[in-house]
PDB file of C-alpha atoms and ligand atoms in Angstrom:
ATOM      1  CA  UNK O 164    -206.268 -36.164 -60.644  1.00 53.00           C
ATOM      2  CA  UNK O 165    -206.978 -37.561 -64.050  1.00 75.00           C
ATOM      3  CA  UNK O 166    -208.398 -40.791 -64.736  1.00 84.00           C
ATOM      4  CA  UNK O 167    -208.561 -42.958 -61.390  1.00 89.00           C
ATOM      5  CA  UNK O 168    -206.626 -45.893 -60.921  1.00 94.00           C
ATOM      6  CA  UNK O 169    -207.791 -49.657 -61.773  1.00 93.00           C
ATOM      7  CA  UNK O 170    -209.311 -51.342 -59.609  1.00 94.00           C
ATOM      8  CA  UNK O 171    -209.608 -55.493 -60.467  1.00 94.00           C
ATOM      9  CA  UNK O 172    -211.271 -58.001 -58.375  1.00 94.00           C
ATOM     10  CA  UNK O 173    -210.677 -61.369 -59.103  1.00 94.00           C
ATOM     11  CA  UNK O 174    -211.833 -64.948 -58.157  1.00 94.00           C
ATOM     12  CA  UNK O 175    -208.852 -67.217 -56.277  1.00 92.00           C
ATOM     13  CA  UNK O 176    -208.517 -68.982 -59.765  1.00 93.00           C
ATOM     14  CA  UNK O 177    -208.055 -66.000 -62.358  1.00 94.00           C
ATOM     15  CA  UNK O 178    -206.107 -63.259 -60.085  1.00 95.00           C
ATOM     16  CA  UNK O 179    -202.903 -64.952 -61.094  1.00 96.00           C
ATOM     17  CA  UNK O 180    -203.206 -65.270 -64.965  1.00 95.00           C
ATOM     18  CA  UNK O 181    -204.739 -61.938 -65.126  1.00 95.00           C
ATOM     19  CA  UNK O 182    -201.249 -60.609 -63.256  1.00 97.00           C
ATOM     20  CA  UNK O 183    -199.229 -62.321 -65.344  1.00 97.00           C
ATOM     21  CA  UNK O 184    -201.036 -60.599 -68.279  1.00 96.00           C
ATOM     22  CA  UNK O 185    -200.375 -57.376 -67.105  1.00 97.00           C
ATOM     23  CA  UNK O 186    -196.459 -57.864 -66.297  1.00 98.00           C
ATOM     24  CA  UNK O 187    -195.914 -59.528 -69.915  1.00 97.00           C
ATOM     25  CA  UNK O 188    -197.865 -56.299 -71.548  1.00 97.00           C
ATOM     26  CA  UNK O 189    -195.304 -54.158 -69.093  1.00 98.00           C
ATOM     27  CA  UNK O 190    -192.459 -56.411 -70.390  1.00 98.00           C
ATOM     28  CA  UNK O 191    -193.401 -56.044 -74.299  1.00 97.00           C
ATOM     29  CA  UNK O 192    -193.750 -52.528 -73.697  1.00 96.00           C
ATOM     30  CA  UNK O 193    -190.372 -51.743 -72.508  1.00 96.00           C
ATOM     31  CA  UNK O 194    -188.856 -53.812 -74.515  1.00 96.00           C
ATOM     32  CA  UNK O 195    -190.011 -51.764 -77.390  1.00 96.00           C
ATOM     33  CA  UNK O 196    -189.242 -48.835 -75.974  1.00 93.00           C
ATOM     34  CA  UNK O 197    -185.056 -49.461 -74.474  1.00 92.00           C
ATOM     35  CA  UNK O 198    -184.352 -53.471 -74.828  1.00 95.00           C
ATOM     36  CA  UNK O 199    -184.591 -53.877 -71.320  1.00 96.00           C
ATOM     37  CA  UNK O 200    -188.044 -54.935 -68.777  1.00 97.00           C
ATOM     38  CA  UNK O 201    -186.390 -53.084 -65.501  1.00 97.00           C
ATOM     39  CA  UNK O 202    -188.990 -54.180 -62.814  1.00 98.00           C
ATOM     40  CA  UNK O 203    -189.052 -53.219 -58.289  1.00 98.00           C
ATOM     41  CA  UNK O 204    -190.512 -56.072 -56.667  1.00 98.00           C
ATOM     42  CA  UNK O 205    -191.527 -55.286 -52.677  1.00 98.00           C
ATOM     43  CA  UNK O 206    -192.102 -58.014 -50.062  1.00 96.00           C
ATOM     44  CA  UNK O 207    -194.688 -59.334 -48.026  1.00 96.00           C
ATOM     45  CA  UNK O 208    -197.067 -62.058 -49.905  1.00 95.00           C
ATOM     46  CA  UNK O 209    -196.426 -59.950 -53.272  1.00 97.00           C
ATOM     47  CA  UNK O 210    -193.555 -62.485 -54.030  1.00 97.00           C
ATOM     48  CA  UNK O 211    -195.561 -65.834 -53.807  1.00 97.00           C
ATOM     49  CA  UNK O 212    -198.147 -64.245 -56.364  1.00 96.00           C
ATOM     50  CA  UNK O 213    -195.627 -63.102 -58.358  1.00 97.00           C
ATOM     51  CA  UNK O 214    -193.846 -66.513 -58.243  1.00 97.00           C
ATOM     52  CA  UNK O 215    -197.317 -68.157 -59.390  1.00 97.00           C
ATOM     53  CA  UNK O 216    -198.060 -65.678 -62.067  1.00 97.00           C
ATOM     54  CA  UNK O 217    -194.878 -65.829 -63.416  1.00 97.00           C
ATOM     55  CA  UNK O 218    -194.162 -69.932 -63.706  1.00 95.00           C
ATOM     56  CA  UNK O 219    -197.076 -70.974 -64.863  1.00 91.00           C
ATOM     57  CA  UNK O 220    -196.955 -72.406 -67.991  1.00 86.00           C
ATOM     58  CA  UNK O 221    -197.591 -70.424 -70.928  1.00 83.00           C
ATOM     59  CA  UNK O 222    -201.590 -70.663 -71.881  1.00 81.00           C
ATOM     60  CA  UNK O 223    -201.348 -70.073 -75.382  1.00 82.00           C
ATOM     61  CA  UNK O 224    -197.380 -70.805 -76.357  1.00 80.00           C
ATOM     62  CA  UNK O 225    -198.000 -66.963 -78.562  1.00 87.00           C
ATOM     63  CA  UNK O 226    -195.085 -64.712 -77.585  1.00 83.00           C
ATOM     64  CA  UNK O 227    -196.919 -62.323 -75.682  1.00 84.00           C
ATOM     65  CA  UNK O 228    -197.354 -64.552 -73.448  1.00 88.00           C
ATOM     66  CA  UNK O 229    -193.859 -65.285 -72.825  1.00 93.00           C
ATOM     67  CA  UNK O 230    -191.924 -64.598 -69.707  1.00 96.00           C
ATOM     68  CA  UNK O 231    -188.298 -63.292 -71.237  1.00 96.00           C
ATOM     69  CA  UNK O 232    -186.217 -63.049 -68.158  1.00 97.00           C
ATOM     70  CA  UNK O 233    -183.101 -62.351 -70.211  1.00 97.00           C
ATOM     71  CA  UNK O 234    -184.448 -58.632 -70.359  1.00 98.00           C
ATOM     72  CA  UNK O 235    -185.398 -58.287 -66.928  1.00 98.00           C
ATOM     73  CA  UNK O 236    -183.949 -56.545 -64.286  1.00 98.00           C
ATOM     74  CA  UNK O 237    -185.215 -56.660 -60.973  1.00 98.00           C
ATOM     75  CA  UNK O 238    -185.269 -53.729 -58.117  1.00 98.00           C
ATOM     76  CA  UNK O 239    -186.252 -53.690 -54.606  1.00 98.00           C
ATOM     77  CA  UNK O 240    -189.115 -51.156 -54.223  1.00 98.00           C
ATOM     78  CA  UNK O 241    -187.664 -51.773 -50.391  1.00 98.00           C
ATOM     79  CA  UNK O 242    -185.553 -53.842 -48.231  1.00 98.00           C
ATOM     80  CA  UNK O 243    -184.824 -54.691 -44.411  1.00 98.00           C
ATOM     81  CA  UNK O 244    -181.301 -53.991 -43.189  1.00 98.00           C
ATOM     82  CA  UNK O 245    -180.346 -57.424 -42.582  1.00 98.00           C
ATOM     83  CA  UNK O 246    -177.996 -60.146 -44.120  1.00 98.00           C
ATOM     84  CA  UNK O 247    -179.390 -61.247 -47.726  1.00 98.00           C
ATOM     85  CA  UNK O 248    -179.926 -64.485 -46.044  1.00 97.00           C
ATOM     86  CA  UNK O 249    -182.020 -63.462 -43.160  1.00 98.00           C
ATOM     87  CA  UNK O 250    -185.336 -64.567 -42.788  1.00 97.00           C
ATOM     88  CA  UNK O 251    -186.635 -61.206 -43.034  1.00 97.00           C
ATOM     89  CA  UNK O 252    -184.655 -60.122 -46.226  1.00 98.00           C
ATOM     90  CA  UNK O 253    -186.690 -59.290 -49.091  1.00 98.00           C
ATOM     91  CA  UNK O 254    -184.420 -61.026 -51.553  1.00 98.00           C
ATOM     92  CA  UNK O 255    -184.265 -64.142 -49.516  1.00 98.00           C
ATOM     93  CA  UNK O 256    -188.429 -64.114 -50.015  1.00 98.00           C
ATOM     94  CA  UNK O 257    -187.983 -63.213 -53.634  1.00 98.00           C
ATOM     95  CA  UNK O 258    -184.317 -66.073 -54.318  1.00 98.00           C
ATOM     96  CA  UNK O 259    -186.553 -68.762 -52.641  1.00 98.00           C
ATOM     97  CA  UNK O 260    -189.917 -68.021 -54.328  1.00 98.00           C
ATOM     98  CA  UNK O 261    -189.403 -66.867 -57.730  1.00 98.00           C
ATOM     99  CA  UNK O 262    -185.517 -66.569 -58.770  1.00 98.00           C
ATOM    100  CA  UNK O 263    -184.173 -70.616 -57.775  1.00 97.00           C
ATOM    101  CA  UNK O 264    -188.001 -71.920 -59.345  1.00 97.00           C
ATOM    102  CA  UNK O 265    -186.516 -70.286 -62.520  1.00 96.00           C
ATOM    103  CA  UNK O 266    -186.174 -73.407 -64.457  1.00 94.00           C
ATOM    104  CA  UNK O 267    -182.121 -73.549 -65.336  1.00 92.00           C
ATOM    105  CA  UNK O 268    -182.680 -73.961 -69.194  1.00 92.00           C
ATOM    106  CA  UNK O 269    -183.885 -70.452 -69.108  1.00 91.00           C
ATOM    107  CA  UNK O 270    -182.428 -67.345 -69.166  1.00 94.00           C
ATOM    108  CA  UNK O 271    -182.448 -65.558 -66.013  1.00 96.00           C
ATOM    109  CA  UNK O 272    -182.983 -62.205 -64.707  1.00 98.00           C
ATOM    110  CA  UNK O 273    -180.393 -59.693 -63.214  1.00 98.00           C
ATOM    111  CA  UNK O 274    -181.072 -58.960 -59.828  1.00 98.00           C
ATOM    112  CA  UNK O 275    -179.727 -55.826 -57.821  1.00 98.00           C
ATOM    113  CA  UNK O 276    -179.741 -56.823 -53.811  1.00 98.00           C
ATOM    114  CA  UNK O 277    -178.850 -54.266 -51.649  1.00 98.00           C
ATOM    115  CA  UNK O 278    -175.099 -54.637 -50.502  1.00 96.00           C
ATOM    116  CA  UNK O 279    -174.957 -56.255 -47.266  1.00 95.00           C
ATOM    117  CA  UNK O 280    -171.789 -53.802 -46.273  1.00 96.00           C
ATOM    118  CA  UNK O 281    -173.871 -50.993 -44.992  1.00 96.00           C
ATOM    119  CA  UNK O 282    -176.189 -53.340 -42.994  1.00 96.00           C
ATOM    120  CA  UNK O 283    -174.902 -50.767 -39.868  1.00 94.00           C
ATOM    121  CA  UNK O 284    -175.995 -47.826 -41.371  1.00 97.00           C
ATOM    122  CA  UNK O 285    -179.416 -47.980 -43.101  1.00 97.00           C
ATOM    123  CA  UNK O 286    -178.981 -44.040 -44.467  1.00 98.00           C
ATOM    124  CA  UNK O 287    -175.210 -45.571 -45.858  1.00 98.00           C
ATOM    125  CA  UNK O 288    -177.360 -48.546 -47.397  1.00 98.00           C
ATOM    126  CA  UNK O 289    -179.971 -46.310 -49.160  1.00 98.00           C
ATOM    127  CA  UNK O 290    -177.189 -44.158 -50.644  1.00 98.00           C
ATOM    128  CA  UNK O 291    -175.869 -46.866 -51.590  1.00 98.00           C
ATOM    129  CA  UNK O 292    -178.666 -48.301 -53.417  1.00 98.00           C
ATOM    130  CA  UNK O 293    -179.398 -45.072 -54.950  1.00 97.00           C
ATOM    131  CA  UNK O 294    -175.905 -45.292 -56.780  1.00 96.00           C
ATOM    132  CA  UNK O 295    -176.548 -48.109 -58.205  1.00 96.00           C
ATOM    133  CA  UNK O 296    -179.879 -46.815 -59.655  1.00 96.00           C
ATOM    134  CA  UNK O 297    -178.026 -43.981 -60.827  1.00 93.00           C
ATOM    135  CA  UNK O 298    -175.352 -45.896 -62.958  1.00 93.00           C
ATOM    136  CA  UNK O 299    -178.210 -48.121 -64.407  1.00 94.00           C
ATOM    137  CA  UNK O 300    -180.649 -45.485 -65.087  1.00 92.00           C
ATOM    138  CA  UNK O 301    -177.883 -42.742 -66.077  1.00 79.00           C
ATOM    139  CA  UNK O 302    -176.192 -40.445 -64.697  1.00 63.00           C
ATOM    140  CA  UNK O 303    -178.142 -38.575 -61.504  1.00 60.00           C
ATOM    141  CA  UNK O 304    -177.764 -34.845 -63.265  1.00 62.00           C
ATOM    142  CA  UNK O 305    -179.369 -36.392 -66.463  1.00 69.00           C
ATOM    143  CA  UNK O 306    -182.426 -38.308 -65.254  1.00 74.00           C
ATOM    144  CA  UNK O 307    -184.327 -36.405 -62.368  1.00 89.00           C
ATOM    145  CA  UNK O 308    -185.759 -39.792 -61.542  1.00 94.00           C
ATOM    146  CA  UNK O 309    -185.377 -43.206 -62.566  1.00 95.00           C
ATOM    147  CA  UNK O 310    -187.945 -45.041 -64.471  1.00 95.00           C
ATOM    148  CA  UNK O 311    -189.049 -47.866 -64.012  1.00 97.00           C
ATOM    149  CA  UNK O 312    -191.195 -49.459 -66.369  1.00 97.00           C
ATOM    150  CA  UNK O 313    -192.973 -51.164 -63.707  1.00 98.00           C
ATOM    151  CA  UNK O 314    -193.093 -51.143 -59.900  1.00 98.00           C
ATOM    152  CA  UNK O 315    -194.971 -53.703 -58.092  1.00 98.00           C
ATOM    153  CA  UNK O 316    -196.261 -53.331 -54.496  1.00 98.00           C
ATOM    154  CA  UNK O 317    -198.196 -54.230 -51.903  1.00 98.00           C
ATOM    155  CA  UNK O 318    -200.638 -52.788 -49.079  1.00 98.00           C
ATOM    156  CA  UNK O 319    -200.466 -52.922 -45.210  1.00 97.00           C
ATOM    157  CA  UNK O 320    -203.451 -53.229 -43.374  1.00 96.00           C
ATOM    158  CA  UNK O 321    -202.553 -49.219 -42.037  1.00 97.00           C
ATOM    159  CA  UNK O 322    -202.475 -47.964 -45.736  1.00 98.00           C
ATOM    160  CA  UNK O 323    -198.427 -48.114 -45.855  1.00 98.00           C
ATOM    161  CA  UNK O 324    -196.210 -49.409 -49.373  1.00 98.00           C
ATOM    162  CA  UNK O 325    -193.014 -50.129 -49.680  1.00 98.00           C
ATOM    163  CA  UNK O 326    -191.623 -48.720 -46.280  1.00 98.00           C
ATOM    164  CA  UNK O 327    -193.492 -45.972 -46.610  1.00 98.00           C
ATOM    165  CA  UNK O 328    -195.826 -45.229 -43.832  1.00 98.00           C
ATOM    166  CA  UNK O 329    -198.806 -43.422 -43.172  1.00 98.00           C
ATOM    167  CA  UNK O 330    -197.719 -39.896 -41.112  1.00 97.00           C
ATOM    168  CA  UNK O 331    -194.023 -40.056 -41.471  1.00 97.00           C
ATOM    169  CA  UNK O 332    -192.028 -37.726 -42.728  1.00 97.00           C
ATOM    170  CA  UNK O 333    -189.884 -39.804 -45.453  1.00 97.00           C
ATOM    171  CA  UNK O 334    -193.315 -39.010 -47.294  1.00 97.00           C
ATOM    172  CA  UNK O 335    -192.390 -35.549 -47.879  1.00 96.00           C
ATOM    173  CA  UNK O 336    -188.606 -36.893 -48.876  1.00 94.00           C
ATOM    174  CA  UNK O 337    -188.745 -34.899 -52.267  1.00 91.00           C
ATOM    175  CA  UNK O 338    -184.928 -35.142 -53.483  1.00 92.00           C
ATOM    176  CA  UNK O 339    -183.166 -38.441 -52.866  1.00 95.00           C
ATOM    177  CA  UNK O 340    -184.352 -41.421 -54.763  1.00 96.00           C
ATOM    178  CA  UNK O 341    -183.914 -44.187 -51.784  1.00 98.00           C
ATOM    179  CA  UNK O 342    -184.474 -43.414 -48.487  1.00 98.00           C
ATOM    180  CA  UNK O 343    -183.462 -45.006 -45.142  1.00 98.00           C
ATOM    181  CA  UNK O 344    -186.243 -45.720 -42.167  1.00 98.00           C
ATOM    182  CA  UNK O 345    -184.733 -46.051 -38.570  1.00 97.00           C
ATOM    183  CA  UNK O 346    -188.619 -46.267 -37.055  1.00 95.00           C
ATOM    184  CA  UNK O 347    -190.332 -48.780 -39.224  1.00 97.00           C
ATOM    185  CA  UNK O 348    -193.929 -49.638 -37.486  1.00 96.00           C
ATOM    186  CA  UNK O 349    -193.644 -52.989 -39.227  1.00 96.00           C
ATOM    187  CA  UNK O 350    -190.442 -54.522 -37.912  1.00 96.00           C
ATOM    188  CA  UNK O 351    -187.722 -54.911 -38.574  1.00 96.00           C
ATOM    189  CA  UNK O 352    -187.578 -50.730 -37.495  1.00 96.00           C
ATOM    190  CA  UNK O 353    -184.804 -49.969 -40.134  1.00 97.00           C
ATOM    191  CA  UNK O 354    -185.184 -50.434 -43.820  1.00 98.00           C
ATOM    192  CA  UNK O 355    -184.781 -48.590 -46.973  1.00 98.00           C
ATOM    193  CA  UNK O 356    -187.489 -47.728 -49.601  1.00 98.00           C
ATOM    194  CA  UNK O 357    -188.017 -46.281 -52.707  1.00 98.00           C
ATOM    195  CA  UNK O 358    -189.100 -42.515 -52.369  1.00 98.00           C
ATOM    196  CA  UNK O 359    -192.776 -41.458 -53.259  1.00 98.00           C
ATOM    197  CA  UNK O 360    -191.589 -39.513 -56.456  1.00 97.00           C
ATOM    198  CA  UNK O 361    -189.775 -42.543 -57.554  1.00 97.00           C
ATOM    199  CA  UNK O 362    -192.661 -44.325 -57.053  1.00 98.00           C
ATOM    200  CA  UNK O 363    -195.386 -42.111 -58.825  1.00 97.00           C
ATOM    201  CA  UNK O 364    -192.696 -41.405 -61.871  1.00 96.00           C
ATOM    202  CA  UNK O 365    -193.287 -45.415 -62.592  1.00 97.00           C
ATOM    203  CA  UNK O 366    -194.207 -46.107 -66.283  1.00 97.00           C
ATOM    204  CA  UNK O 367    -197.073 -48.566 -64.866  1.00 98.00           C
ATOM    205  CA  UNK O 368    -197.369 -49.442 -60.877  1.00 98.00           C
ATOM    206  CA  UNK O 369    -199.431 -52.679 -59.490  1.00 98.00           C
ATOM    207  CA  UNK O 370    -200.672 -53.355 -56.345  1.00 98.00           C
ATOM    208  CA  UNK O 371    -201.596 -56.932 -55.476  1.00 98.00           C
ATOM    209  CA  UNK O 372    -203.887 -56.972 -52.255  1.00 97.00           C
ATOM    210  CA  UNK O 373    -205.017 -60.548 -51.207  1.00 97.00           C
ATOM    211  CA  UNK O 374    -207.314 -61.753 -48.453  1.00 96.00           C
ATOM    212  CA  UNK O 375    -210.106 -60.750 -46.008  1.00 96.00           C
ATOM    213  CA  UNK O 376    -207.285 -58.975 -43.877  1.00 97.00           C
ATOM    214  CA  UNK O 377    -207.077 -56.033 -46.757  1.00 97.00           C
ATOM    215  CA  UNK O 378    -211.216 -55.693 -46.808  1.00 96.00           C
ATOM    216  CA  UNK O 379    -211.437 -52.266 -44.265  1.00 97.00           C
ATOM    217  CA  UNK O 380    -207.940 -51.128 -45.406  1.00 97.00           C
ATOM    218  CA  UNK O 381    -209.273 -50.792 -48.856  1.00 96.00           C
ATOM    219  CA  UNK O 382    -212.500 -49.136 -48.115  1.00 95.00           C
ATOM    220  CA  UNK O 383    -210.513 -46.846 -46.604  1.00 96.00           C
ATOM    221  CA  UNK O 384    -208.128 -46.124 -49.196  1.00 96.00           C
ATOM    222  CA  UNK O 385    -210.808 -46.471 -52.008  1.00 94.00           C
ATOM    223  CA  UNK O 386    -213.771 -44.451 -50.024  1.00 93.00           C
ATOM    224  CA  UNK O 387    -212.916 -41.987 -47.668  1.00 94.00           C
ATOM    225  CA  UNK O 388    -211.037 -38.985 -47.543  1.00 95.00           C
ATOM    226  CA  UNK O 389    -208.648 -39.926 -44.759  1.00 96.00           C
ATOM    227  CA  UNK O 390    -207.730 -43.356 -47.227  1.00 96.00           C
ATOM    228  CA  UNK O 391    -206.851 -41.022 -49.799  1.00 95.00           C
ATOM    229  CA  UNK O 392    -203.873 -39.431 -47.546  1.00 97.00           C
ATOM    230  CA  UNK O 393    -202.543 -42.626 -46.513  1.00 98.00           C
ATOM    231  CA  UNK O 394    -199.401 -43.873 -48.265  1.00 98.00           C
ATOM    232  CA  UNK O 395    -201.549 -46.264 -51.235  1.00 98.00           C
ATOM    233  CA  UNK O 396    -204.107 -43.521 -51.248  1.00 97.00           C
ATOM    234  CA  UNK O 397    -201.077 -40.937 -52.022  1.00 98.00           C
ATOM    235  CA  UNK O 398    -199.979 -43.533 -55.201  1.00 98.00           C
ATOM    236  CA  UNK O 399    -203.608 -43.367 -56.571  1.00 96.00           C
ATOM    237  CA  UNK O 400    -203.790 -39.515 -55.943  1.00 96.00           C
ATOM    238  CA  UNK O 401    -200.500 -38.757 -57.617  1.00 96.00           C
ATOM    239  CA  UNK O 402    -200.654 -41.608 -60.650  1.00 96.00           C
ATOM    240  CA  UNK O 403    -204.594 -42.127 -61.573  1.00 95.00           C
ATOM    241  CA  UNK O 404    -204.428 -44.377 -64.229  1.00 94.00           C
ATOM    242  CA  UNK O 405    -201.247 -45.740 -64.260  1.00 96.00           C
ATOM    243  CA  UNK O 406    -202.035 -47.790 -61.204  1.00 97.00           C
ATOM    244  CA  UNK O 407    -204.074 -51.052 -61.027  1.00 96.00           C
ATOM    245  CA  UNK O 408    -204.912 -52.818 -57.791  1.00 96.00           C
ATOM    246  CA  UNK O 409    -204.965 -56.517 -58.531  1.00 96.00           C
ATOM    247  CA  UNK O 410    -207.170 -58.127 -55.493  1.00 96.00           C
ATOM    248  CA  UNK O 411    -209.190 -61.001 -54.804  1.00 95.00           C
ATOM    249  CA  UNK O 412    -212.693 -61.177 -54.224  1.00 94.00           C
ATOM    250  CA  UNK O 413    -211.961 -61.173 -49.844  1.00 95.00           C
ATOM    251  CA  UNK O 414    -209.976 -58.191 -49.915  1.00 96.00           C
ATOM    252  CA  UNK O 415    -212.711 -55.622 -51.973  1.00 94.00           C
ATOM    253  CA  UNK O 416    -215.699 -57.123 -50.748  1.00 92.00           C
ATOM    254  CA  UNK O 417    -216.657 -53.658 -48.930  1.00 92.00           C
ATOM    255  CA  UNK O 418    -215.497 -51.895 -51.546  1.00 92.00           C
ATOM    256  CA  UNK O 419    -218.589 -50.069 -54.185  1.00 86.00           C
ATOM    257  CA  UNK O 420    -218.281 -50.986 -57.470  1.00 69.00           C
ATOM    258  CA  UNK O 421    -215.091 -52.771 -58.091  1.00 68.00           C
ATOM    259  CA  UNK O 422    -214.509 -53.761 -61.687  1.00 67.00           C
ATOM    260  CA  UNK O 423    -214.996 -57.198 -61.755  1.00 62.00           C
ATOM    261  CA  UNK O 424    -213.682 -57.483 -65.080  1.00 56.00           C
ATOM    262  CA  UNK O 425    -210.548 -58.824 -65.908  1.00 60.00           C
ATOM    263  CA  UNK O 426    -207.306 -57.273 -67.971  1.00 64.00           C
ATOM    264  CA  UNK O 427    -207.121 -60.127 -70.196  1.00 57.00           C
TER     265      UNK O 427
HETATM  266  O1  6PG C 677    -191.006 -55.398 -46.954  1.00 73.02           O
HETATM  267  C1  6PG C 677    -192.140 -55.110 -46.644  1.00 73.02           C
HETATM  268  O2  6PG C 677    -192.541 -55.118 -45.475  1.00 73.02           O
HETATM  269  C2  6PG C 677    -193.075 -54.810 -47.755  1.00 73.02           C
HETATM  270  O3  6PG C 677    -192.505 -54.366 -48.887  1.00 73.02           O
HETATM  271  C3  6PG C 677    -194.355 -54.094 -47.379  1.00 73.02           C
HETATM  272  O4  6PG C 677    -194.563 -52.840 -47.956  1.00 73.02           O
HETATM  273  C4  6PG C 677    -195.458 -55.067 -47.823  1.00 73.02           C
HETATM  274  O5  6PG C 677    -195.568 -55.077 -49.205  1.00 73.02           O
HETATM  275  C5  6PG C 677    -196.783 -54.720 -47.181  1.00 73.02           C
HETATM  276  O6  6PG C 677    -196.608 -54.701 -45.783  1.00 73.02           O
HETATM  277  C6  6PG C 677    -197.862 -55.718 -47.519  1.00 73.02           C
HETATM  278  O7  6PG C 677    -197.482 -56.967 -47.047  1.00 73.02           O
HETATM  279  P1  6PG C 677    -198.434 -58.234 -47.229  1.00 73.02           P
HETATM  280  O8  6PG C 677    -198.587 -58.417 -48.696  1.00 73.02           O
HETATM  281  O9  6PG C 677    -197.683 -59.357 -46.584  1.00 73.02           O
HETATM  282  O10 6PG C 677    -199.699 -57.893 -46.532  1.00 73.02           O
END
């Protein structure tokens, strides 16, 4: 590995400017670089802190610090097979915490839900979902993997992200892009997910990792051997410094050394 991933620890108070920080340097970046900010989101408690990150008022009014949602375009990193307005729907989480808080005057991002057609057949969905990446990030022959310029995630307490978990063979899924899960440990059992090498090809990948429940999962990851082969230990082994955890002071207080700094 090259240089090791980021690791942030951050009071209550500061975790969610220095986020927001950190997505708005993502966003000027790919901006610059293709016009467009195309961001996967996953589920769990990432959406909340996303939600307060993101619409807070600008601190300092300067344009780096502004959220320009007319560029963005926002991906599920993964998403339960059930109807877009079922409680456990990913986009429901992200629609009723971020997207309707959007105030109306602005612009607003362009969101790609999975289609609710293939709800039946999770391997149908991911296919699915995979053609849509492939007519927004070119053709499939072109681009051996899309990029995004940033992927956002969190961490079960076993070590899984996205629906990727620890042991299972989708982790050795080397072709396809999106992959279905029939078996899912955390229900509901099926789901689809963004593949490993989709995830590790991301320009810049966050993880946000919140509480007291994510202290012994993170030692783990962060310390041992065994951490290091779980599904978040695989994303630090296979991207080093392109990944930065963004956690609170709960979830690393077993953790050595944790920069304490801050990315602003
Ligand atoms: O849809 C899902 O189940 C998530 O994408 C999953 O990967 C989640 O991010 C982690 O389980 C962490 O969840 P918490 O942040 O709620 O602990």
């Amino acid at each position: 590995m090259g240089r090791p991933p980021n690791l942030y620890s951050f009071s209550d108070a500061d975790l969610a400017p220095n986020l927001r920080k950190y997505i708005l340097d993502q966003q000027t970046e790919a901006v610059k670089r293709h016009e467009v900010f195309r961001i996967a989101v996953s589920g769990g408690s990432l959406p909340k802190t996303l939600a307060k990150a993101l619409l807070a008022p600008s601190s300092s009014g300067s344009e780096e610090d502004k959220v320009d949602f007319s560029k963005w375009e926002i991906f599920y990193a993964d998403e339960r097979c059930v109807p877009l307005d079922h409680e456990d729907s990913n986009h429901k989480l992200v629609r009723e915490e971020l997207l309707e808080k959007i105030p109306k005057e602005m612009a607003q991002p362009k969101v790609y839900p999975v289609d609710e057609k293939y709800l039946d057949d999770a391997q149908e969905m991911a296919d699915q979902y995979e053609k849509t990446l492939v007519n927004v990030f070119a053709a499939r022959d072109s681009v051996k993997l899309p990029l995004f310029d940033l992927i956002l995630l969190g961490c079960g307490p076993d070590g899984h992200t996205c629906s990727l978990f620890p042991d299972h063979p989708l982790l050795r899924e080397a072709d396809a892009w999106v992959l279905s899960i029939a078996d899912s440990p955390k229900p509901p059992a099926k789901r689809i997910t963004l593949s490993l090498p989709v995830v590790l090809h991301g320009a810049k990948i966050g993880f946000v990792a919140t509480g007291g429940g994510k202290k012994d999962i993170l030692k783990k990851i962060f310390e041992t051997e065994e951490g290091s082969k779980l599904p978040c230990g695989l994303v630090n082994e296979g991207a080093g410094e392109k990944v930065s955890w963004f956690c609170d002071q709960a979830a690393t207080e077993d953790v050595s050394f944790p920069r304490r700094g801050s990315v602003i």
